[in-house]
mmCIF file with all atom_site columns, C-alpha atoms in Angstrom:
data_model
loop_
_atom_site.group_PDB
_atom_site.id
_atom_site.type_symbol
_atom_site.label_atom_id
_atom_site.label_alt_id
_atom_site.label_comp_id
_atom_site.label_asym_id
_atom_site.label_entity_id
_atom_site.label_seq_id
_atom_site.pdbx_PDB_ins_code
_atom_site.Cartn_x
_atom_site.Cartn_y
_atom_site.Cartn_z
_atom_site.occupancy
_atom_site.B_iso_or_equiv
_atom_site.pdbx_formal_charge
_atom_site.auth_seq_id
_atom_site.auth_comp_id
_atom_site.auth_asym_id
_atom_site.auth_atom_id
_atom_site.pdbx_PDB_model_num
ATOM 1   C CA . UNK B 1 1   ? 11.233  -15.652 4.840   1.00 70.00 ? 1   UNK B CA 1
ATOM 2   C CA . UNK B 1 2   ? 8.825   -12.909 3.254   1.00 86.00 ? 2   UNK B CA 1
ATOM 3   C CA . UNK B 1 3   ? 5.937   -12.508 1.157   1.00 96.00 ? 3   UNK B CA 1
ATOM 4   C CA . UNK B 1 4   ? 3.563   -10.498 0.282   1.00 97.00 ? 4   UNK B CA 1
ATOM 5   C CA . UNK B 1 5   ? 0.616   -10.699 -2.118  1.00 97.00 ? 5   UNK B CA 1
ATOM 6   C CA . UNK B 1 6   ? -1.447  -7.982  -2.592  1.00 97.00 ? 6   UNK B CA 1
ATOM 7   C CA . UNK B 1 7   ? -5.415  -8.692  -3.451  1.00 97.00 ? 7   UNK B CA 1
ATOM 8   C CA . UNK B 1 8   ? -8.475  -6.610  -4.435  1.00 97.00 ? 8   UNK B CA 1
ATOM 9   C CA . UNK B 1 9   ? -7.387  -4.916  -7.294  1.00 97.00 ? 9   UNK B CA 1
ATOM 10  C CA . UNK B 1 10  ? -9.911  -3.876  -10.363 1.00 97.00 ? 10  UNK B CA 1
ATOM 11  C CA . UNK B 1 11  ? -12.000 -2.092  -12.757 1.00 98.00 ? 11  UNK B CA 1
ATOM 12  C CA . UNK B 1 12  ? -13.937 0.740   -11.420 1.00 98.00 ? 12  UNK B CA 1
ATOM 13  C CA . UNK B 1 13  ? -15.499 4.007   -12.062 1.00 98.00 ? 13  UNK B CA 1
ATOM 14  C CA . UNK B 1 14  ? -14.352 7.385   -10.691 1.00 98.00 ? 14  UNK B CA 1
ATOM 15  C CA . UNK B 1 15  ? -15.732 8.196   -7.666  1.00 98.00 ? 15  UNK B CA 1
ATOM 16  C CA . UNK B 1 16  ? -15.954 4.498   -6.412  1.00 98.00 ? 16  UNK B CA 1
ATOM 17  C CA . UNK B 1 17  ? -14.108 2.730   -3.850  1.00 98.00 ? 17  UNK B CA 1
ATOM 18  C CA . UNK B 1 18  ? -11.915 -0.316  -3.466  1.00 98.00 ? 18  UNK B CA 1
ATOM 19  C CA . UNK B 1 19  ? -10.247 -2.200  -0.324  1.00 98.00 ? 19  UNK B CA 1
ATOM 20  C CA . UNK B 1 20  ? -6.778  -3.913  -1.397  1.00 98.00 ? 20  UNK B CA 1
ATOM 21  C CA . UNK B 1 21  ? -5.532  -6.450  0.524   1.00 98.00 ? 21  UNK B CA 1
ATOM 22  C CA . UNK B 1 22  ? -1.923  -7.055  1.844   1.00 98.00 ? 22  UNK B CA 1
ATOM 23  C CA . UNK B 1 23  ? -1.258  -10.193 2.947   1.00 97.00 ? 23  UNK B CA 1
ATOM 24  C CA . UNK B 1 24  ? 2.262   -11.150 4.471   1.00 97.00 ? 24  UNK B CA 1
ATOM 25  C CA . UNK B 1 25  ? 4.035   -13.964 5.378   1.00 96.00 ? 25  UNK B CA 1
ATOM 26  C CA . UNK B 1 26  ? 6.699   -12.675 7.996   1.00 91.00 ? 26  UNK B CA 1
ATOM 27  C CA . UNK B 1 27  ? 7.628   -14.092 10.948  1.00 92.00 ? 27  UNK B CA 1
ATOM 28  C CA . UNK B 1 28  ? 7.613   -11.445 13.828  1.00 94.00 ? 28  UNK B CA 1
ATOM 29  C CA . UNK B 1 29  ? 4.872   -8.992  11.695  1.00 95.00 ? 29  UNK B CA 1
ATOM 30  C CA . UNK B 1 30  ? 4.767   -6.704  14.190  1.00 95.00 ? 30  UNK B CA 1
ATOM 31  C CA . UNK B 1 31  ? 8.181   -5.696  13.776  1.00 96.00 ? 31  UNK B CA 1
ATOM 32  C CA . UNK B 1 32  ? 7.497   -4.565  10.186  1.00 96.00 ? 32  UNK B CA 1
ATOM 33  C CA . UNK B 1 33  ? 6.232   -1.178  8.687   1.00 97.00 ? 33  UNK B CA 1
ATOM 34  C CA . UNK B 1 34  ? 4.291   -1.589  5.892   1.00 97.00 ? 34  UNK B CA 1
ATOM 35  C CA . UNK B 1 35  ? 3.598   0.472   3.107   1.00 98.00 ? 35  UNK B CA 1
ATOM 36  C CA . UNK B 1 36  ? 1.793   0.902   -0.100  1.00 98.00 ? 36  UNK B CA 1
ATOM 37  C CA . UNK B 1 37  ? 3.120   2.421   -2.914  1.00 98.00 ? 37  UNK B CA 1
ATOM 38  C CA . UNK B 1 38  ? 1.971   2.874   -6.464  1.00 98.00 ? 38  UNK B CA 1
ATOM 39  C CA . UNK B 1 39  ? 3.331   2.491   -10.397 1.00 98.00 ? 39  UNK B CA 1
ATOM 40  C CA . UNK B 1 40  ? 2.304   3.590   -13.538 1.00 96.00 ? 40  UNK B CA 1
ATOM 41  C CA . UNK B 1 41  ? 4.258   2.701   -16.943 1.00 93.00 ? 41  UNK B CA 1
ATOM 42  C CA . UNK B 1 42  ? 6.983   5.459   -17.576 1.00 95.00 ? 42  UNK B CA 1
ATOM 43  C CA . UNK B 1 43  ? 6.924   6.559   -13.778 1.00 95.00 ? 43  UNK B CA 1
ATOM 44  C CA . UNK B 1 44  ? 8.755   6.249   -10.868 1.00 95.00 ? 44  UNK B CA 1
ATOM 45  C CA . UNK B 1 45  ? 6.802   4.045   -8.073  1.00 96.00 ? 45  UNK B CA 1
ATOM 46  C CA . UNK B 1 46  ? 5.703   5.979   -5.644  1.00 97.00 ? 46  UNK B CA 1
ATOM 47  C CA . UNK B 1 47  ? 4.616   6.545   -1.810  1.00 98.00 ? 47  UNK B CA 1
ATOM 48  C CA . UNK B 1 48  ? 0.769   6.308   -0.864  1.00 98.00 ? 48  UNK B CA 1
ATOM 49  C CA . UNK B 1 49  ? 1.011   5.226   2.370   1.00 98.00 ? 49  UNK B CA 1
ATOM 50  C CA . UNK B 1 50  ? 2.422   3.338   5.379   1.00 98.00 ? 50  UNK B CA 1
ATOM 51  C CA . UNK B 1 51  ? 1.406   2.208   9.171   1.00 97.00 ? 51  UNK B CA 1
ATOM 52  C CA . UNK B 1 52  ? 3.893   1.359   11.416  1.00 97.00 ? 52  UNK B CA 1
ATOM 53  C CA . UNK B 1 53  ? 4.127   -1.996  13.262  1.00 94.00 ? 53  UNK B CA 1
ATOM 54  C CA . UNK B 1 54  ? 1.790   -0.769  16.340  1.00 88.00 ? 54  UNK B CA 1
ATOM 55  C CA . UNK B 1 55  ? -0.855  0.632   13.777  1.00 80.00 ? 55  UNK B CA 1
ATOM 56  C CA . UNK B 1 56  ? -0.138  4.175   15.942  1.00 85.00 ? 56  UNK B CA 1
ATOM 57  C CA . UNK B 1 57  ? 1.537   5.822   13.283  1.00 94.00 ? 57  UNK B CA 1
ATOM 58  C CA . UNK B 1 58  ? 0.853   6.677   9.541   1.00 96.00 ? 58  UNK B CA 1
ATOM 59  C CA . UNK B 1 59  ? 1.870   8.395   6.786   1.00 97.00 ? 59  UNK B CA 1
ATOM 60  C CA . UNK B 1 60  ? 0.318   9.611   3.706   1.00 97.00 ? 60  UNK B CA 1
ATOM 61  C CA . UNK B 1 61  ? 0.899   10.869  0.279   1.00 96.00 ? 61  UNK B CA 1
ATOM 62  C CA . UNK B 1 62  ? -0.577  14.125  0.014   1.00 94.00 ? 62  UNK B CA 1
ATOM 63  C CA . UNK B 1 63  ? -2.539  13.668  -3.179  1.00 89.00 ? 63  UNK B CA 1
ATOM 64  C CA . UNK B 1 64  ? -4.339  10.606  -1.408  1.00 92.00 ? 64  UNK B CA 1
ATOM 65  C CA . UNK B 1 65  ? -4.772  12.059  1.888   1.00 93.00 ? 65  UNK B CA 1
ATOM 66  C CA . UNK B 1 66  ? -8.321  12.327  3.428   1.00 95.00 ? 66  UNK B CA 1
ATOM 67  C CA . UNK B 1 67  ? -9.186  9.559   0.295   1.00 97.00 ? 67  UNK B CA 1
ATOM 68  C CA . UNK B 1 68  ? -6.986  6.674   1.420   1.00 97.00 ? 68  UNK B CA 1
ATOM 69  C CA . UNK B 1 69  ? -7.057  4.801   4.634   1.00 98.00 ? 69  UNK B CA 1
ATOM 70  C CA . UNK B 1 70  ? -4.366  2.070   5.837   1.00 97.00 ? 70  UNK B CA 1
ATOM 71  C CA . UNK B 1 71  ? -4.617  0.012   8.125   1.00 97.00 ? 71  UNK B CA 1
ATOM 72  C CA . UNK B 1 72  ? -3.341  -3.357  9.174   1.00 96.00 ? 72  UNK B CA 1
ATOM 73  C CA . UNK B 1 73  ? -4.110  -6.286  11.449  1.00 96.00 ? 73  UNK B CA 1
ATOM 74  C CA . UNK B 1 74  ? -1.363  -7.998  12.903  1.00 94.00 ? 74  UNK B CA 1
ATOM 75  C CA . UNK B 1 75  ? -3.164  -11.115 14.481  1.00 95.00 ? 75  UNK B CA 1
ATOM 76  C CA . UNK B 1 76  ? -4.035  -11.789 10.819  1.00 96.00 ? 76  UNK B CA 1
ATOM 77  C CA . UNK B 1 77  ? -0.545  -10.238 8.937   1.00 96.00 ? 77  UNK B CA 1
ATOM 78  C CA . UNK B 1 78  ? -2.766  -8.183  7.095   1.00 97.00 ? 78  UNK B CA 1
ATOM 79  C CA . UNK B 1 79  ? -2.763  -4.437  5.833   1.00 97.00 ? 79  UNK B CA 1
ATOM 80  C CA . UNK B 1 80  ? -5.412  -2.697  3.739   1.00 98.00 ? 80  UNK B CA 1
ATOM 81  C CA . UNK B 1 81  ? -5.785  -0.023  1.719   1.00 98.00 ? 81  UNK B CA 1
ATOM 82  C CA . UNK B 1 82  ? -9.684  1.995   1.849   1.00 98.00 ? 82  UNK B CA 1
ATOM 83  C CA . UNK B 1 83  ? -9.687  3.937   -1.522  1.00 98.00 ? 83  UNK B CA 1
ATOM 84  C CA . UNK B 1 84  ? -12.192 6.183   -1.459  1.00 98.00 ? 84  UNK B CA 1
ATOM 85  C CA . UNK B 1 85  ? -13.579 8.984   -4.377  1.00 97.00 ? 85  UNK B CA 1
ATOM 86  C CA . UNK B 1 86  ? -11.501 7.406   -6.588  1.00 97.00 ? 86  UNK B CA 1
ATOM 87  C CA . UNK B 1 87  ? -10.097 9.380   -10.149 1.00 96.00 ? 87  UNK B CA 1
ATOM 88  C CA . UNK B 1 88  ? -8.758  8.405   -13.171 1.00 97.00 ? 88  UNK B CA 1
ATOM 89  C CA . UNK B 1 89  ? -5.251  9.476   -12.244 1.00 95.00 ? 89  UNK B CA 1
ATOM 90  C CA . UNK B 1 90  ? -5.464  7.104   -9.102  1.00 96.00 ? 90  UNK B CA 1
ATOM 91  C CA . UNK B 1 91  ? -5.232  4.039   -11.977 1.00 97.00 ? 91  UNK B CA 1
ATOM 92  C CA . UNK B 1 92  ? -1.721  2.340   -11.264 1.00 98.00 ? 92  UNK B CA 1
ATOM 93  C CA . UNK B 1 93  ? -0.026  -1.267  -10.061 1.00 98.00 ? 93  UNK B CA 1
ATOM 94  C CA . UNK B 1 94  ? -0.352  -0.837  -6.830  1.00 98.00 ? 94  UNK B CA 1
ATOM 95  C CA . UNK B 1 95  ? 2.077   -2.972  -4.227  1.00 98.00 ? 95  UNK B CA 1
ATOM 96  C CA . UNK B 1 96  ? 2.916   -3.519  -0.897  1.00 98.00 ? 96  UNK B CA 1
ATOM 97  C CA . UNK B 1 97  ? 6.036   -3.367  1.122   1.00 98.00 ? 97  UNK B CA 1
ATOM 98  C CA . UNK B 1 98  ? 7.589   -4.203  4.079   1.00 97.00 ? 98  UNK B CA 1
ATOM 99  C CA . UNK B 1 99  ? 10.449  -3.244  6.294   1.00 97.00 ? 99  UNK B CA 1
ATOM 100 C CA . UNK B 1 100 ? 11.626  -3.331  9.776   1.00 95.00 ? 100 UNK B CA 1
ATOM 101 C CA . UNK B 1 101 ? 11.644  -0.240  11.653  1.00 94.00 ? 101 UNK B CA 1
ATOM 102 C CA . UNK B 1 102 ? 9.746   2.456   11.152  1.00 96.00 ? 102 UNK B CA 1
ATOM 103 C CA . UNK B 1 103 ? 8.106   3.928   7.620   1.00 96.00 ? 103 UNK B CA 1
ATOM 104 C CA . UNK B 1 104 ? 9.748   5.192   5.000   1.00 97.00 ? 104 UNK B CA 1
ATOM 105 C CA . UNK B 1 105 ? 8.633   7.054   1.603   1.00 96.00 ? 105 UNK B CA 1
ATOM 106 C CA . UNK B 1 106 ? 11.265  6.206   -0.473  1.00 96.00 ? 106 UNK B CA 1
ATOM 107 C CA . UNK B 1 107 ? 10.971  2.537   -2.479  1.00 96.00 ? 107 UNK B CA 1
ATOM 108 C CA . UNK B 1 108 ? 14.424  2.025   -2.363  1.00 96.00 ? 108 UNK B CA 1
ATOM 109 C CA . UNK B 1 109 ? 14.529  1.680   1.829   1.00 97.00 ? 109 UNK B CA 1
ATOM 110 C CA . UNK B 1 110 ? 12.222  -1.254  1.081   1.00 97.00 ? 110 UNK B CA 1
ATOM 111 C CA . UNK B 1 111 ? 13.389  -5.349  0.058   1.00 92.00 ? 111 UNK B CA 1
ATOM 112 C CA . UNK B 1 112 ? 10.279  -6.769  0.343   1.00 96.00 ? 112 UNK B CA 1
ATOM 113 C CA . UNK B 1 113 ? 7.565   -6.315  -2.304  1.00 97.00 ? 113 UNK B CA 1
ATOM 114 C CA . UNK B 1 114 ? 4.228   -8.156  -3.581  1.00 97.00 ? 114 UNK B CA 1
ATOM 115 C CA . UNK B 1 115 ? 3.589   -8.781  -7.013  1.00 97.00 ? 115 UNK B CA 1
ATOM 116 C CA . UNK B 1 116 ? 1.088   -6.023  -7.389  1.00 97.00 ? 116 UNK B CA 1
ATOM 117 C CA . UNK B 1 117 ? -2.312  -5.295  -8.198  1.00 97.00 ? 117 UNK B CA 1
ATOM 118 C CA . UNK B 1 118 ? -3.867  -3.204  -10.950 1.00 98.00 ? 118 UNK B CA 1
ATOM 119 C CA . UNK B 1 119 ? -6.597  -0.822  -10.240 1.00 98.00 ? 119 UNK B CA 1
ATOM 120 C CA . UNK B 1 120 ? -8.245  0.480   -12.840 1.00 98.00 ? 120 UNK B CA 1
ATOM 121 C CA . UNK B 1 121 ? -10.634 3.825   -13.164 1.00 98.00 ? 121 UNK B CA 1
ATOM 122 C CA . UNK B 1 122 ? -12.411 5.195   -15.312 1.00 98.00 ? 122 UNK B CA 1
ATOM 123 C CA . UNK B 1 123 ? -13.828 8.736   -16.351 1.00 93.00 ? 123 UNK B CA 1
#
């Protein structure tokens, strides 16, 4: 009954920004935190960011913090991800997930996953 399919990926230079797109198809969204995490080849995926199913509550990585925005609009099952000042190192798959309850940071607390979507910086 889920899915997720993340959008706005790309090829940018450092110090440019990017919106991605979540886009789910859940029954009872609002019931779902939602997070974003991030892959590179050879390394572990790992925790940017999640909003709980109010939108009062969110967590960041601390490498993206004060860079990175989430957000999420549950009239439209939507969450989005402002990238700002991006680097070099912030080029990864990036993907969406979703659980009920409350956020976690870990990817293994999470079943549902998007396909991904590559951004890209460069120097």
């Amino acid at each position: 009954q889920v899915q997720l399919v993340e959008s706005g990926g790309g090829l940018v230079q450092a110090g440019d920004s990017l919106r991605l797109s979540c886009t789910a198809s859940i029954d009872r969204f609002s019931r779902y935190a939602v997070a974003w995490f991030r892959q590179v080849p050879g390394r572990e995926r790992s925790f940017l960011a999640g909003i709980n199913g109010g939108a009062v509550t969110t967590k960041y990585e601390e490498s993206v913090k004060g860079r990175f925005t989430i957000s999420r609009d549950n009239a439209k099952t939507t969450v989005n991800l402002e990238m700002n000042s991006l680097k070099p190192e912030d080029t990864a798959v990036y993907y969406c997930a979703a659980k009920v309850g409350v956020v976690a940071v870990t990817s293994d607390r999470y079943d549902n996953w998007g396909q991904g979507t590559q951004v890209s910086v460069s120097s």
